[in-house]
CSV table of C-alpha atoms in Angstrom, one decimal:
chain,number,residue,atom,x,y,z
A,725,UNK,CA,-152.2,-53.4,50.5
A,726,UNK,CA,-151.2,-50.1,50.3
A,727,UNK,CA,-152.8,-47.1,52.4
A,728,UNK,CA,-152.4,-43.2,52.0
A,729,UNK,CA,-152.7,-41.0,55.0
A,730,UNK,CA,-153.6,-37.6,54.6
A,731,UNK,CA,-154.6,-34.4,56.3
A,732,UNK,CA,-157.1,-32.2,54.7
A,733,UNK,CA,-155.7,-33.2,51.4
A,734,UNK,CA,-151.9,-33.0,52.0
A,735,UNK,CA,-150.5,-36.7,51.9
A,736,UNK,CA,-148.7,-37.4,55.2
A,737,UNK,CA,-147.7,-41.6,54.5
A,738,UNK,CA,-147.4,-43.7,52.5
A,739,UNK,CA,-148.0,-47.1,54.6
A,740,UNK,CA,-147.4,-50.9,52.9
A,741,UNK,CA,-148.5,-53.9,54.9
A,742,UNK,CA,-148.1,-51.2,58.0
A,743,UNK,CA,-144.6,-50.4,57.2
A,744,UNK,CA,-144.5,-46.6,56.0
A,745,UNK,CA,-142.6,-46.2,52.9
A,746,UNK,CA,-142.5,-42.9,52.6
A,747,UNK,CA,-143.3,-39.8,54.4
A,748,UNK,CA,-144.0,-36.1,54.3
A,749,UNK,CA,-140.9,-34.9,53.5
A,750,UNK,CA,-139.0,-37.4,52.4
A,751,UNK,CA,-141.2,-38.0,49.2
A,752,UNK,CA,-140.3,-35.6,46.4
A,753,UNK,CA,-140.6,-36.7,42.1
A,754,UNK,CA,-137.9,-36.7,40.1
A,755,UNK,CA,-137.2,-33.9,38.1
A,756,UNK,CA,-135.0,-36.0,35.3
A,757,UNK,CA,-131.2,-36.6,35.5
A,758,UNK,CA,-130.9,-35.1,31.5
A,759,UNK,CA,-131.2,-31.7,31.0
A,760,UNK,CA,-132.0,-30.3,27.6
A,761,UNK,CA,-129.6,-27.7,27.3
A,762,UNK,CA,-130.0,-26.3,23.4
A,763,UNK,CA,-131.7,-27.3,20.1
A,764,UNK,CA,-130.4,-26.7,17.2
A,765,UNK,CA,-132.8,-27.1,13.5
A,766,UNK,CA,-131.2,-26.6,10.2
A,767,UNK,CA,-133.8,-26.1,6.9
A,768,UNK,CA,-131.0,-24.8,4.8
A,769,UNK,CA,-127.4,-25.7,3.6
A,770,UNK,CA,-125.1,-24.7,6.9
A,771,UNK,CA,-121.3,-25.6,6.8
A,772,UNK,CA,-121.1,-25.7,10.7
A,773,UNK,CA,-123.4,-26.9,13.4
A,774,UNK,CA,-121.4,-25.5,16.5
A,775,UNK,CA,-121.8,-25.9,20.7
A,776,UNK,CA,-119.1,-23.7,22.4
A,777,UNK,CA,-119.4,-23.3,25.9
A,778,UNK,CA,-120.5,-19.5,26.7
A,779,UNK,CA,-122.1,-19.0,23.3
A,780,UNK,CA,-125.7,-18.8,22.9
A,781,UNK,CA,-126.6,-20.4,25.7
A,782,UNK,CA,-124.8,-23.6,25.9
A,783,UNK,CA,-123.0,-25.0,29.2
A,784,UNK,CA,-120.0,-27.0,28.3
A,785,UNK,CA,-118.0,-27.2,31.3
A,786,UNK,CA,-118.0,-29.0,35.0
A,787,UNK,CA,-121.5,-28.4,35.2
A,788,UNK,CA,-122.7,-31.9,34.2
A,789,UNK,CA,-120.2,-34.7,33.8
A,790,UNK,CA,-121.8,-36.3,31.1
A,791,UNK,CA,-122.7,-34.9,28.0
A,792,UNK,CA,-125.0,-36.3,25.2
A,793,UNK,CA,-125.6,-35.1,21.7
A,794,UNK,CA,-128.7,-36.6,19.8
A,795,UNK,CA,-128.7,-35.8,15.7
A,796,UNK,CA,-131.9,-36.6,14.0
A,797,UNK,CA,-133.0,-36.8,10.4
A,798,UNK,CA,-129.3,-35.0,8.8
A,799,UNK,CA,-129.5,-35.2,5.4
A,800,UNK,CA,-126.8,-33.3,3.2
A,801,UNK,CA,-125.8,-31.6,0.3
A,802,UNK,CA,-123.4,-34.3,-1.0
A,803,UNK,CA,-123.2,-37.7,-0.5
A,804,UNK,CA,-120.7,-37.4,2.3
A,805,UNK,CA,-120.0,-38.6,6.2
A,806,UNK,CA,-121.1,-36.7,9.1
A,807,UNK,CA,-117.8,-35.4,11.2
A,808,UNK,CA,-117.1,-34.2,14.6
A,809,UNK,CA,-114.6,-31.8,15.8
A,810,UNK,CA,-113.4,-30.7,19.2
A,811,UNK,CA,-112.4,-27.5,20.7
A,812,UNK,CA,-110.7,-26.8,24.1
A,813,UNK,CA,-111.1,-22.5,23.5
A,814,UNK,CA,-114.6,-22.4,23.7
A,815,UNK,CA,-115.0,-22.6,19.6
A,816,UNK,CA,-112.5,-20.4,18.5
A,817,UNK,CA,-110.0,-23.5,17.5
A,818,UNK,CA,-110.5,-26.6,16.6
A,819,UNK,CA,-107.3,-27.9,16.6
A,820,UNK,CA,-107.1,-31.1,19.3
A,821,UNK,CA,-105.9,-34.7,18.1
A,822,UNK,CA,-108.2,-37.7,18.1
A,823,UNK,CA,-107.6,-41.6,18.6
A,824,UNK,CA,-110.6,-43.9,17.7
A,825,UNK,CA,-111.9,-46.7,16.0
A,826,UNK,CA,-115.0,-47.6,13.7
A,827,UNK,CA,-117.0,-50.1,12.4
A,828,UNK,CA,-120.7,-50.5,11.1
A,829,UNK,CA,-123.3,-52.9,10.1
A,830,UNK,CA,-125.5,-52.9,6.7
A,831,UNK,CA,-128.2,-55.0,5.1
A,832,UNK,CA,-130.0,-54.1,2.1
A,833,UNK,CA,-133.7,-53.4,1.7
A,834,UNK,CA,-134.0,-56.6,-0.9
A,835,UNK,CA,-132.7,-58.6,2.4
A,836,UNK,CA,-129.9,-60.2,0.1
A,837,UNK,CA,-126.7,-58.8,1.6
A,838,UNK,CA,-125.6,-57.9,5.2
A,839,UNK,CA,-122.2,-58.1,6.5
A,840,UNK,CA,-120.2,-56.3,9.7
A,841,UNK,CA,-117.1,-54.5,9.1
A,842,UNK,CA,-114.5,-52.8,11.0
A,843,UNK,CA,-113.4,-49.8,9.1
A,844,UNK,CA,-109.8,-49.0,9.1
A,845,UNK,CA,-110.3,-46.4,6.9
A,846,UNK,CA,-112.1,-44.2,8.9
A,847,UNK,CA,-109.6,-44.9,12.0
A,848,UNK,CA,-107.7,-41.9,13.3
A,849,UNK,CA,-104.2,-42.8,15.1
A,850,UNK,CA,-103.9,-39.2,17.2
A,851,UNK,CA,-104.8,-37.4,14.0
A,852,UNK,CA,-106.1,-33.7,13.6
A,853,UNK,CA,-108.5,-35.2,11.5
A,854,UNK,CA,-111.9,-34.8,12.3
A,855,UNK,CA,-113.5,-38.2,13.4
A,856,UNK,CA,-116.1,-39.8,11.1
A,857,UNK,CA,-119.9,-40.8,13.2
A,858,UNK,CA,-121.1,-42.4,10.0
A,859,UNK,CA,-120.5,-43.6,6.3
A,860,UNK,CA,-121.8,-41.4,4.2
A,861,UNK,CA,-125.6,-40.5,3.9
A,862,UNK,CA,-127.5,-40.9,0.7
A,863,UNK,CA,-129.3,-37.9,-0.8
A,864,UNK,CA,-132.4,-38.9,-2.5
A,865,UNK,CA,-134.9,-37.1,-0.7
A,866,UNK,CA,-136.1,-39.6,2.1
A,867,UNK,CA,-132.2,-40.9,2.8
A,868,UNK,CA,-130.9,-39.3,6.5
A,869,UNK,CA,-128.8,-40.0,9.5
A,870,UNK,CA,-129.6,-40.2,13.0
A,871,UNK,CA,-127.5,-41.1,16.0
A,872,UNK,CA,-126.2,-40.1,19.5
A,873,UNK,CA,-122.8,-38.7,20.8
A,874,UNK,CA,-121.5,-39.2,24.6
A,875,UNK,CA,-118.9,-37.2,25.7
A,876,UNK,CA,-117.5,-38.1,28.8
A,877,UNK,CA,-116.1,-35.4,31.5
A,878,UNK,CA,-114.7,-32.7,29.2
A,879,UNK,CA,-113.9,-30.7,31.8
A,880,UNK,CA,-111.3,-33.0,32.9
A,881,UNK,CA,-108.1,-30.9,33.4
A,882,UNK,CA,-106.2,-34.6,34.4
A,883,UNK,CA,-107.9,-37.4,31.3
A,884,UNK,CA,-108.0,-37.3,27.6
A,885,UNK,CA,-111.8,-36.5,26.7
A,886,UNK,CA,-113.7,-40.1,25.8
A,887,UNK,CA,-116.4,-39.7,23.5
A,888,UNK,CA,-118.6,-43.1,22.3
A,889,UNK,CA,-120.9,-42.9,19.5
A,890,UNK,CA,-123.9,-45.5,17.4
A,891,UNK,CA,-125.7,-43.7,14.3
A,892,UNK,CA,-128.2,-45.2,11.5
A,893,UNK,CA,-128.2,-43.9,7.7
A,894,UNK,CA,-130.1,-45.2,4.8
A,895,UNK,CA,-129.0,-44.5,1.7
A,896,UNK,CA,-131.0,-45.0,-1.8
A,897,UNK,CA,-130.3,-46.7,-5.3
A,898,UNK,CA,-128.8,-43.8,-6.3
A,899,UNK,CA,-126.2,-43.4,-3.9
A,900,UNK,CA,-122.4,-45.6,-4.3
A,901,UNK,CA,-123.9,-47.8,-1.2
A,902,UNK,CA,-127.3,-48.8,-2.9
A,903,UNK,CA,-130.4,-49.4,-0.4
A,904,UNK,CA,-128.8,-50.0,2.6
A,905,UNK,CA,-129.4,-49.6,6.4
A,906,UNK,CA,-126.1,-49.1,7.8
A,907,UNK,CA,-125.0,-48.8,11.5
A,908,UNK,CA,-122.2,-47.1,12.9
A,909,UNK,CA,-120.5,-47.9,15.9
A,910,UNK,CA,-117.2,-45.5,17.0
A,911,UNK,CA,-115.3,-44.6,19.7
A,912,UNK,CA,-112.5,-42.6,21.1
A,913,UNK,CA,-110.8,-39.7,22.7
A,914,UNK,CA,-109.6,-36.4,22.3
A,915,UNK,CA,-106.1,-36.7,23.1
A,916,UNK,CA,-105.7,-33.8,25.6
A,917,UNK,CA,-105.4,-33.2,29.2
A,918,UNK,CA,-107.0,-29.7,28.5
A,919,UNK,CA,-111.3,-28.7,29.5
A,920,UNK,CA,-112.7,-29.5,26.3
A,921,UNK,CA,-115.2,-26.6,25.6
A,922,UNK,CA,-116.3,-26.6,22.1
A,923,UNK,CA,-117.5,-29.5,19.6
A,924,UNK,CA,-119.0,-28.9,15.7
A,925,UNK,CA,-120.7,-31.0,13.5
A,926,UNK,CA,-120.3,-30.9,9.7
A,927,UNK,CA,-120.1,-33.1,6.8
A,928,UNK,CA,-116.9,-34.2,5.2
A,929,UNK,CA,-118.0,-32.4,2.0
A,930,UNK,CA,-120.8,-29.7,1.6
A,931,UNK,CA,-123.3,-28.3,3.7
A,932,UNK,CA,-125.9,-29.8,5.9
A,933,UNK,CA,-129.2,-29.3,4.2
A,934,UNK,CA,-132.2,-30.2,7.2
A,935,UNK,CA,-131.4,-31.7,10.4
A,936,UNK,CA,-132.3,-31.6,14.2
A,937,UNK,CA,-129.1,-31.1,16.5
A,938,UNK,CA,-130.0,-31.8,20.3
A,939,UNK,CA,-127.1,-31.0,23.6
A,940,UNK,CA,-128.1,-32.6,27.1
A,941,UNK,CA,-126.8,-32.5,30.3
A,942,UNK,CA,-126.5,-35.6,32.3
A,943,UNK,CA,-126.4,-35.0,36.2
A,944,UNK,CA,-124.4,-36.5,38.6
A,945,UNK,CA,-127.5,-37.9,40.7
């Protein structure tokens, strides 16, 4: 049994088999640990879907220790990977080195072929390359990717910069893939002791035709 006290319609207890469980004043809702912090929409080709820290609104620092990225529906130009790329000058280089390691999951829409793979192809060994988040999308017209991006304390002046990511693709009969659902798994670091302040999304190859491109925050408590 649960009983509400009030006073002339402000709620002073909360009272449970006659053991208060909470009180006025030490009741409040939560207002959400993740903070939306920018949206980004693209409807035409774009090379460069960019979050520095200080540009255009975006908070890249200290401020949250946890950052998440959330792409939704990117379809490109080519048939071609989506990429990451890190900064630690706020966008104005991307020149940092990057360890990880990849591997996905596919099966076909005829339901005749799955298999798991670890990808050594798409490894970086503390490479300037920019790190792969998927195999590449198809580009029929209903063929996207969609996926999510951790990156863990960039501020870090002390780590290297761990980053963890899953995505989803399909890609049509006309693509080098066929009709597939394939799942991509990576993870990694940027190999630098530096704040990390910038990151960019592209493709490998070409421009990113439509997509939704999401930053949050993720609080402490």
């Amino acid at each position: 049994k649960i009983q509400v006290q009030s006073d002339g319609g402000l709620i002073m207890a909360i009272i449970s088999n006659a053991t208060t469980i909470a009180d006025a004043g030490a009741f409040s809702a939560s207002l959400g640990s993740m903070v939306l912090i920018k949206t980004i929409t693209i409807s035409s080709g774009t090379s460069t879907v960019q979050f520095a820290h200080g540009s255009s609104s975006v908070v890249f620092d200290n401020t949250y220790p946890i950052y998440l990225f959330k792409y939704m529906s990117v379809h490109g130009a080519n048939e071609q990977e989506l990429v990451i790329d890190f900064s630690d000058s706020a966008g104005s280089d991307y020149d940092l080195l990057h360890q990880t390691t990849f591997f996905r999951a596919a099966h076909n829409e005829a339901g005749n072929d799955g298999n798991m793979t670890y990808v050594t192809s798409r490894d970086l060994a503390n490479s300037g390359a920019r790190p792969f988040l998927t195999v590449p999308i198809g580009t029929e017209s209903d063929n996207s990717g969609s996926g999510e991006l951790y990156v863990f304390n960039p501020s870090s002046t002390t780590f290297v910069k761990h980053f963890i990511s899953n995505s989803n693709i399909s890609v049509g009969d006309g693509s080098s893939a066929g009709s597939y659902s394939q799942n991509s798994f990576v993870g990694g670091y940027v190999n630098t002791t530096a704040a990390v302040t910038g990151i960019k999304f592209e493709m490998d190859g070409g421009n990113i035709d439509s997509g939704i491109f999401k930053m949050y925050g993720i609080k402490d408590s």
